[in-house]
mmCIF file of C-alpha atoms in Angstrom:
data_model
loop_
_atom_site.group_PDB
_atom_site.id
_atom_site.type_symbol
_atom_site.label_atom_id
_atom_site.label_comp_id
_atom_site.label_asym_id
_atom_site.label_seq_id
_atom_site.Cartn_x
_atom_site.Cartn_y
_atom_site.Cartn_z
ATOM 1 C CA UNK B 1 86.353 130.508 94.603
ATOM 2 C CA UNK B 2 88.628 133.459 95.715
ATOM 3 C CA UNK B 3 87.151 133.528 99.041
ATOM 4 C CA UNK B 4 88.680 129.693 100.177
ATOM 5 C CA UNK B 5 89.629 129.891 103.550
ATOM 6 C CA UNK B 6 93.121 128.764 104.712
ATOM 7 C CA UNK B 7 94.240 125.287 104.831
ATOM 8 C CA UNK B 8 93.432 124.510 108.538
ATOM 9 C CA UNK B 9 91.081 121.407 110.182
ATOM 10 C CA UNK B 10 87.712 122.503 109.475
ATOM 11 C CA UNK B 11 85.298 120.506 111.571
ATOM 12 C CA UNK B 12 82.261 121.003 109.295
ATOM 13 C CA UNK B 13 82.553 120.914 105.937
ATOM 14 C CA UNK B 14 78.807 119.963 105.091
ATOM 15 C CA UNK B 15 78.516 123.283 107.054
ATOM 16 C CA UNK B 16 80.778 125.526 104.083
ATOM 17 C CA UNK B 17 79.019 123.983 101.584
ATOM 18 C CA UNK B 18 75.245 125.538 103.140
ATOM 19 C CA UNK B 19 76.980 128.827 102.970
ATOM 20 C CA UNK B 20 78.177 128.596 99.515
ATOM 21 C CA UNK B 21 74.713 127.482 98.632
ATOM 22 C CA UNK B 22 73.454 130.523 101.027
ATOM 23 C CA UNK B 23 75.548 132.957 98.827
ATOM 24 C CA UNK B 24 74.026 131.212 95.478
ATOM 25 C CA UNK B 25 70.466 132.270 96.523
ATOM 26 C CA UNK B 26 71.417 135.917 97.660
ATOM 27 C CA UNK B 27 72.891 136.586 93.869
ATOM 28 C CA UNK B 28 69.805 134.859 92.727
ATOM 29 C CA UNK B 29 70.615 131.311 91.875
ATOM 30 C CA UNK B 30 69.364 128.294 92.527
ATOM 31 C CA UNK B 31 70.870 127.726 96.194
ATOM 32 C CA UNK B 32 73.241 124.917 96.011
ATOM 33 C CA UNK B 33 76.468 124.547 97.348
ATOM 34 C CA UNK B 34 79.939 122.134 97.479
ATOM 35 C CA UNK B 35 83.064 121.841 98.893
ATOM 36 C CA UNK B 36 86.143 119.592 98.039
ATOM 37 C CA UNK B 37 88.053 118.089 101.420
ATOM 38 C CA UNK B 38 91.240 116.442 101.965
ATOM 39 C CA UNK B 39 92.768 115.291 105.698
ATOM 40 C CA UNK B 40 90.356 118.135 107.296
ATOM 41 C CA UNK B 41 91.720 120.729 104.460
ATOM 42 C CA UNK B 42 89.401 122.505 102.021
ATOM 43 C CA UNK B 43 90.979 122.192 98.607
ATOM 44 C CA UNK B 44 87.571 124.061 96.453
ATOM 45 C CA UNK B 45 84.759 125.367 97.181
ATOM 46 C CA UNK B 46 81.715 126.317 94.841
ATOM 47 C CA UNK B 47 78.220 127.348 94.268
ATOM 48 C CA UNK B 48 75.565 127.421 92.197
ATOM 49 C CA UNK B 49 76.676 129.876 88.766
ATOM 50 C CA UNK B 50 75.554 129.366 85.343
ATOM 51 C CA UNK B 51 73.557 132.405 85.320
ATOM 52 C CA UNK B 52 76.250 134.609 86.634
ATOM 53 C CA UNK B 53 78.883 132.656 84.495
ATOM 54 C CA UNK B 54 76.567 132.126 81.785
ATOM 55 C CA UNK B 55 77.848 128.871 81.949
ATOM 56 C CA UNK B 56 75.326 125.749 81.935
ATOM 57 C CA UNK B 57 78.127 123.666 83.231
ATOM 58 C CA UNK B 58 78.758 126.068 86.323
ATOM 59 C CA UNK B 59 76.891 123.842 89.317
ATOM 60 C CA UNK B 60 78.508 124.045 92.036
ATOM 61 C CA UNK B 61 80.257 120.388 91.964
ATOM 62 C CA UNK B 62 81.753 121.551 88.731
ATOM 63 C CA UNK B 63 83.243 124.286 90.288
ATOM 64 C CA UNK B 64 84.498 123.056 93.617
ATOM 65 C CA UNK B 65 86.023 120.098 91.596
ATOM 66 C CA UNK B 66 87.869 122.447 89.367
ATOM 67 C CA UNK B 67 89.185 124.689 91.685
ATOM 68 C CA UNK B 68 90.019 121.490 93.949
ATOM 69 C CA UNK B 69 92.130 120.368 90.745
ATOM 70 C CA UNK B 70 93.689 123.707 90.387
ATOM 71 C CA UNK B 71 95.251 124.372 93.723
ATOM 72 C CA UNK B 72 96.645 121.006 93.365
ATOM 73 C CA UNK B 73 97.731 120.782 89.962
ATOM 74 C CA UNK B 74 96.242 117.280 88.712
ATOM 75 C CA UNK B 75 93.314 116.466 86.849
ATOM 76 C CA UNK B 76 92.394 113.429 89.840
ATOM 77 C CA UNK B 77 90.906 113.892 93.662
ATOM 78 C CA UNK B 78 92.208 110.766 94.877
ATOM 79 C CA UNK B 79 91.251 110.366 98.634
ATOM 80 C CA UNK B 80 88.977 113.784 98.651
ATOM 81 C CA UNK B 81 85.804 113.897 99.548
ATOM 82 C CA UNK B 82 82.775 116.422 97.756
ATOM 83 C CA UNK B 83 80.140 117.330 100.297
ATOM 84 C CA UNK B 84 77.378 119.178 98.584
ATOM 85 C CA UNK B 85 73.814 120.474 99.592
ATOM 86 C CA UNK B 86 71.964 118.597 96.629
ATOM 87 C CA UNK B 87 72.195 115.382 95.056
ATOM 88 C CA UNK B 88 74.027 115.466 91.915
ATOM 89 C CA UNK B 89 72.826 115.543 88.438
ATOM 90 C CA UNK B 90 73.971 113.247 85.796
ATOM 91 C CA UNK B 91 76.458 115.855 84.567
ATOM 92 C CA UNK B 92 78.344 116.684 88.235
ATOM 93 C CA UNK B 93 77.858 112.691 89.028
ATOM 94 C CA UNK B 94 80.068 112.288 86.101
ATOM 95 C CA UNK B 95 82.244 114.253 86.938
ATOM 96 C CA UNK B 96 83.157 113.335 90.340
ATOM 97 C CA UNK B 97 83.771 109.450 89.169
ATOM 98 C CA UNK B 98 86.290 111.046 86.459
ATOM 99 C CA UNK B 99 87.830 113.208 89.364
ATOM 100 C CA UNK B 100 88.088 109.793 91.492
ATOM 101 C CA UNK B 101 86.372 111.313 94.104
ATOM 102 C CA UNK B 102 86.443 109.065 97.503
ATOM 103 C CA UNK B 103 83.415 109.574 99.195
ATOM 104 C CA UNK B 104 80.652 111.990 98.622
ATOM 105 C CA UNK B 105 78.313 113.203 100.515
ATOM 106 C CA UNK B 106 74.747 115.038 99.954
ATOM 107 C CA UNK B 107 72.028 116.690 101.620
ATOM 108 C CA UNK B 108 68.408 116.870 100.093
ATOM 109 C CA UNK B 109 67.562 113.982 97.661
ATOM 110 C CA UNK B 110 66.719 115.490 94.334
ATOM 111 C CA UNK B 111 64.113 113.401 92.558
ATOM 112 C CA UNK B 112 63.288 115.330 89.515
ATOM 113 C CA UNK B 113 66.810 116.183 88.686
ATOM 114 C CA UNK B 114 69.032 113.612 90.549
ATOM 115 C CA UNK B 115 71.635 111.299 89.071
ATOM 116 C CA UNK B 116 73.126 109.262 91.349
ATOM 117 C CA UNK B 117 70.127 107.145 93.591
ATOM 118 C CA UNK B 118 67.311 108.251 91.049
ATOM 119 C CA UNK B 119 67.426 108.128 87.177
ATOM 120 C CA UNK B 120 70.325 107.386 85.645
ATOM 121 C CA UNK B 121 71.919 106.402 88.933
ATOM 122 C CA UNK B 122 75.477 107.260 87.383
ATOM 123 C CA UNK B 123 77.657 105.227 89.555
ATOM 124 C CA UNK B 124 75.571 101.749 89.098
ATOM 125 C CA UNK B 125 76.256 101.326 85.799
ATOM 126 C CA UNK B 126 78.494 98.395 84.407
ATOM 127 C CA UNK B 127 80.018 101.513 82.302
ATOM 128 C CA UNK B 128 80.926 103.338 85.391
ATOM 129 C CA UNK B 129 84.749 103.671 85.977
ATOM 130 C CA UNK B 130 85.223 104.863 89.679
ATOM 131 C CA UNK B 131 82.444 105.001 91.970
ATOM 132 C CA UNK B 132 82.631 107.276 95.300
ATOM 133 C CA UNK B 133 81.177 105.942 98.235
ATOM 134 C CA UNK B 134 77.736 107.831 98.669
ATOM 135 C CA UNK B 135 76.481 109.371 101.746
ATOM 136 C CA UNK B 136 72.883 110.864 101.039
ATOM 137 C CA UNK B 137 70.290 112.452 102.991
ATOM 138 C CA UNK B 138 73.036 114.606 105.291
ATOM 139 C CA UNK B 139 70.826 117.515 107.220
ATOM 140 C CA UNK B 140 68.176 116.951 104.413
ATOM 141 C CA UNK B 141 65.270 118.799 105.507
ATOM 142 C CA UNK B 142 67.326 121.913 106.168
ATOM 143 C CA UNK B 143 68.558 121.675 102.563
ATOM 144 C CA UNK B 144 64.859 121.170 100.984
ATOM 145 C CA UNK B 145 63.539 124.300 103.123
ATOM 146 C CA UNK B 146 66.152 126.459 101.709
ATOM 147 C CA UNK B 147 65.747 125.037 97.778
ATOM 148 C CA UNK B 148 61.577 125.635 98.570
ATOM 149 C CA UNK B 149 62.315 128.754 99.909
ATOM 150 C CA UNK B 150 64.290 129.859 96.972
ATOM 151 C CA UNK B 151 62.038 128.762 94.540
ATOM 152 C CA UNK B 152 58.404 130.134 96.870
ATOM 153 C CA UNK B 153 60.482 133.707 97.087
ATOM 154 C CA UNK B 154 60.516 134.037 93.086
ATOM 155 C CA UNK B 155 57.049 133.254 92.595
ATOM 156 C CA UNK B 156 56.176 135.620 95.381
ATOM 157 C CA UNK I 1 89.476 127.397 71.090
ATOM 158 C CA UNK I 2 91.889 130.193 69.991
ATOM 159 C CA UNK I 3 92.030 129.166 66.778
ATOM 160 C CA UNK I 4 87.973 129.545 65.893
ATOM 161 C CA UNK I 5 87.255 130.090 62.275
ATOM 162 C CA UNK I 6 85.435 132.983 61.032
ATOM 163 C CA UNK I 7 81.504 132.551 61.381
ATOM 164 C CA UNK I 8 80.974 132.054 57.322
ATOM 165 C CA UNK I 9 79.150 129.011 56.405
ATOM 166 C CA UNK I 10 80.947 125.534 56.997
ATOM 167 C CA UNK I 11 79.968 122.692 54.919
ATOM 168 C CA UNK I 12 81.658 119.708 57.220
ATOM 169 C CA UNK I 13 80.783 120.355 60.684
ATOM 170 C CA UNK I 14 81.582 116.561 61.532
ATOM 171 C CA UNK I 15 84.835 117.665 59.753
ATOM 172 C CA UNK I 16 86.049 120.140 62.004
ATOM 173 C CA UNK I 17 85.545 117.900 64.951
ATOM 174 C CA UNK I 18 87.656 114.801 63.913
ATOM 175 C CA UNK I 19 90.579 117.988 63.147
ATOM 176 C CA UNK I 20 90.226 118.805 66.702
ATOM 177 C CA UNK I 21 90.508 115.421 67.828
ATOM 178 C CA UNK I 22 93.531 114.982 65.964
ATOM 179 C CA UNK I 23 94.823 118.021 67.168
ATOM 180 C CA UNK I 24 94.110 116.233 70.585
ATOM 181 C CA UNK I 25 96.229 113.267 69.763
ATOM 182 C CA UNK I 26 99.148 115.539 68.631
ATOM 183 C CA UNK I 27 99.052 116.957 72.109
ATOM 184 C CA UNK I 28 99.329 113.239 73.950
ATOM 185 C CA UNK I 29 95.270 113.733 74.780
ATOM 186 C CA UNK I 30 92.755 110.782 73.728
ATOM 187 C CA UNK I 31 91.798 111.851 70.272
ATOM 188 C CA UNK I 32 88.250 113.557 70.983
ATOM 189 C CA UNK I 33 87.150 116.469 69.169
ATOM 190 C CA UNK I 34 83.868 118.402 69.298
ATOM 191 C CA UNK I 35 82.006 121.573 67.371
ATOM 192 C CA UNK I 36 78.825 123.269 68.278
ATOM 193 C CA UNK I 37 76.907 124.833 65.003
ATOM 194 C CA UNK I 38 74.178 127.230 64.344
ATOM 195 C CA UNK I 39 73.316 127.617 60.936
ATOM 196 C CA UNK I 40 75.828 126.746 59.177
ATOM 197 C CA UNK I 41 77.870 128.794 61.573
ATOM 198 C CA UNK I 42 80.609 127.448 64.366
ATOM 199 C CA UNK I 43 79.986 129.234 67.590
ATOM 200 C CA UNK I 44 82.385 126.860 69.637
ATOM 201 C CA UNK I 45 85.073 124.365 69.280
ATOM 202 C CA UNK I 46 86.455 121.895 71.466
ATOM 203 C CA UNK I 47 88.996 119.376 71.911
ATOM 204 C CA UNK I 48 89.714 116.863 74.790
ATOM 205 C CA UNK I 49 92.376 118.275 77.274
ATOM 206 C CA UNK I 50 92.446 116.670 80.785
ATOM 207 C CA UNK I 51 95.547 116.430 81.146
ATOM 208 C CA UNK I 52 96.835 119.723 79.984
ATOM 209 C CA UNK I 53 94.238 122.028 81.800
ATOM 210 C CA UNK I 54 94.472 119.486 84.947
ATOM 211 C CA UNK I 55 90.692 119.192 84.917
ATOM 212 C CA UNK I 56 88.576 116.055 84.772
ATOM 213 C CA UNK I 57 85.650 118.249 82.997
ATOM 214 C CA UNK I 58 87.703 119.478 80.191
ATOM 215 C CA UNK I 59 86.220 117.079 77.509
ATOM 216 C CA UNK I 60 86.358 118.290 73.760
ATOM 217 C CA UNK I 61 81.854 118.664 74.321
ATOM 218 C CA UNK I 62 82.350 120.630 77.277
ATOM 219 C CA UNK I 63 84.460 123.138 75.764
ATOM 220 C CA UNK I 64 82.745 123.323 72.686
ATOM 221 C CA UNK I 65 79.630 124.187 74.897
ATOM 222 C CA UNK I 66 81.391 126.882 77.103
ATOM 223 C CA UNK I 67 82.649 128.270 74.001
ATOM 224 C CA UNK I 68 79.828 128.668 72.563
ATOM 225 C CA UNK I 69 77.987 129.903 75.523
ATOM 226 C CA UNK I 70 80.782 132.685 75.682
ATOM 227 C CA UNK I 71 80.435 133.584 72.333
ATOM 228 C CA UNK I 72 76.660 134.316 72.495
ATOM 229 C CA UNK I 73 76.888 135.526 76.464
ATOM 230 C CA UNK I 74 74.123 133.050 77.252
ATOM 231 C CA UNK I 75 74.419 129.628 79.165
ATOM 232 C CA UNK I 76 71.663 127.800 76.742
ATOM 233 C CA UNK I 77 72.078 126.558 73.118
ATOM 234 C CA UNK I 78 68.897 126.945 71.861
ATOM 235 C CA UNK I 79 68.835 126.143 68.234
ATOM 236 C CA UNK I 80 72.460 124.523 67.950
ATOM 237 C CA UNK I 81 73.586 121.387 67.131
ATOM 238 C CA UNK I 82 76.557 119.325 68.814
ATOM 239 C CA UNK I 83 79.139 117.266 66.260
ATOM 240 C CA UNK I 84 81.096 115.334 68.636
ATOM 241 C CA UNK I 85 83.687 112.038 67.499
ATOM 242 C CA UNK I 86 82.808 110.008 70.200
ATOM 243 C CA UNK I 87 79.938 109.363 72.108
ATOM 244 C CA UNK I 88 79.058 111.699 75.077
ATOM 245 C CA UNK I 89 79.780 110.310 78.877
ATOM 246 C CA UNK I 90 77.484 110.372 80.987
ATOM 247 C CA UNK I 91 79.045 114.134 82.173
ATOM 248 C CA UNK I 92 78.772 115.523 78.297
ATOM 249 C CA UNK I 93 75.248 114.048 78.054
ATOM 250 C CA UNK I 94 74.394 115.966 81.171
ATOM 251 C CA UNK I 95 75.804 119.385 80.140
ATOM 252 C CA UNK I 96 74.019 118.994 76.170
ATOM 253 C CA UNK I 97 70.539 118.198 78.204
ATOM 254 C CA UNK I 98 71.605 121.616 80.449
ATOM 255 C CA UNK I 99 72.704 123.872 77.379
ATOM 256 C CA UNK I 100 69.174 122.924 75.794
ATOM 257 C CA UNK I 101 71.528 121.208 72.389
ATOM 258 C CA UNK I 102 68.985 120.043 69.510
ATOM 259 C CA UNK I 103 71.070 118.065 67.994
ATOM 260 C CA UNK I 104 73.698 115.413 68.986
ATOM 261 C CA UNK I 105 75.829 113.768 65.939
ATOM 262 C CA UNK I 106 78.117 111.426 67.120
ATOM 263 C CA UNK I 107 81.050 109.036 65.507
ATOM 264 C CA UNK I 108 81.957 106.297 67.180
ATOM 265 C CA UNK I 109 80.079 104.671 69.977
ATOM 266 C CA UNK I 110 81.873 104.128 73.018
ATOM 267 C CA UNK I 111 80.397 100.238 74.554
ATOM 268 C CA UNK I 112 83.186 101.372 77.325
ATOM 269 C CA UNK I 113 82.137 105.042 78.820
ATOM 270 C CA UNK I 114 78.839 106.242 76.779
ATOM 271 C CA UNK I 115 76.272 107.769 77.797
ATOM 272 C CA UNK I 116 73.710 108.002 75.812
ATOM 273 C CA UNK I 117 73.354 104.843 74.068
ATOM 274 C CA UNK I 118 74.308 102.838 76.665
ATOM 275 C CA UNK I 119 74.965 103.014 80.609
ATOM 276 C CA UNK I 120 72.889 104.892 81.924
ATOM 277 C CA UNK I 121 71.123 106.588 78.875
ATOM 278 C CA UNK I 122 71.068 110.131 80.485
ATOM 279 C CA UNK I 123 68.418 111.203 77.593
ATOM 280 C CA UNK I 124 66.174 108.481 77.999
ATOM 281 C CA UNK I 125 65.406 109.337 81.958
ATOM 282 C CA UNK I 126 62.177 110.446 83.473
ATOM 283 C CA UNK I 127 64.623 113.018 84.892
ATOM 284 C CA UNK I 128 65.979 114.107 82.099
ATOM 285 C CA UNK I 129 64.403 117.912 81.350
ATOM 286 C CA UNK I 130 65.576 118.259 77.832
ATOM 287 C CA UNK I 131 66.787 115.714 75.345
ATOM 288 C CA UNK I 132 68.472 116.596 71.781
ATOM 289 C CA UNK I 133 67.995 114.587 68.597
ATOM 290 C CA UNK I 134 70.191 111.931 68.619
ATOM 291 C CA UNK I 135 72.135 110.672 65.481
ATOM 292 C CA UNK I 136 75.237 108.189 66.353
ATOM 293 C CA UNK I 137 77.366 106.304 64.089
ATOM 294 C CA UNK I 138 78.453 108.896 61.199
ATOM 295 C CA UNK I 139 82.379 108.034 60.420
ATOM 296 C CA UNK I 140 82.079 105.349 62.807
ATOM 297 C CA UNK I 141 84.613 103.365 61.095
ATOM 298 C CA UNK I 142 87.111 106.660 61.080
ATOM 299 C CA UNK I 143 86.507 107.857 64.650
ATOM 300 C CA UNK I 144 87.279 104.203 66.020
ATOM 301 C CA UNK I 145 90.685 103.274 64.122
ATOM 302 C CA UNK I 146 91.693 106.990 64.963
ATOM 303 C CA UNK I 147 90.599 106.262 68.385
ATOM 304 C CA UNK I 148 92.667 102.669 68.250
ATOM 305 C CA UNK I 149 95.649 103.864 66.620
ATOM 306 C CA UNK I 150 95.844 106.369 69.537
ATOM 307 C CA UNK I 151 95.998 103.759 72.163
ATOM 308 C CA UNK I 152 97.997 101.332 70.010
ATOM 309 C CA UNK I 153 100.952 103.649 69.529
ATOM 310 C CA UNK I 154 100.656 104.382 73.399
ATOM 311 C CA UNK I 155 101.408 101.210 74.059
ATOM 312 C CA UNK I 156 104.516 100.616 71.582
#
């Protein structure tokens, strides 16, 4: 995104990714949000898009994996670490073993939508080339409140 | 891709795909290629570039499927149809469920990385919101010797 801070220790990554998902829901998309760390450095940051980008591919994941692989040059995250505010869905689960992802961490399960401990479960499959380490359920109910606010505000 | 053909009627979809794939080869990528149709018309074409866009999501399906969202300014594929030489990864099977694709024609199966036929079957999930048609094995013999001869040169 063009708003990535600069390269300093950030002590709460988990934290940048709530405001990307924040700024998802205020231009009225489905509130999630990631961020792609190295050594304490953010190296992408993303958010929820595919209506603005009419893009179905544009989850946040997707994007903070791209951009990650941009400002470094290389099509592999080796020793980075996604933290983002939902679980991921088949698609962004995919793509974080092809991006060798290290270790990722989520907030609020997602178990109508979820790829990685629900459904396909992505990464526990014989067929699976690089699986992250997984770190789920991160400041969870803060997460689902903001996804059931999202979703009770357009109904309203 | 640049190099789109005008929107007339097409009568080898699958056609146009393995060309991209070779194009793929040419270009030191694994040979994948990948066209989404709507009525006889191509509205997107794709081939597999990781390594020269530097981005683990650039598969030949996940172009085709931007490209064809661009070219209609909408992020679902209602209606269209996804040729693809290779059988989707678990990623690809992810974004054709989230573009809303009606039908998937495949080549070759891939026993290694698929996604749909084996692994974790992204279609066949209780989480899984939309699934496409599925029809696998057209040119299988083709796709998979263009597929070997790929790695076997890489090797000599």
């Amino acid at each position: 995104m063009s708003d990535r801070p600069p390269l300093d220790a950030l002590p709460d990554p988990m934290g940048l990714a709530f405001a990307e998902a924040r700024a998802a829901a205020e231009a009225g998309e489905v509130p999630v949000g990631a961020v792609v760390m190295r050594g304490g450095a953010v190296l992408g940051l993303g958010r929820n898009r595919p209506r603005a980008l009419r893009d179905p591919t544009a989850h946040a994941e997707m994007l903070a994996i791209r951009a990650a692989c941009a400002a470094l040059g290389q099509e592999r995250l080796e020793g980075c670490d996604l933290y983002v505010t939902l679980e991921p869905c088949p698609m962004c689960a995919g793509a974080i073993s092809h991006a060798r992802i290290r270790r990722l961490y989520f907030a609020a399960h997602d178990p109508k939508g979820g790829g990685v401990e629900q459904g396909p479960r992505v990464f526990n499959q014989p067929t699976c080339h690089h699986a992250p380490e997984v770190y789920g359920g991160l400041r969870e109910a803060e997460a689902a409140e903001m996804l059931r606010a999202f979703f009770r505000d357009r109904r309203a």
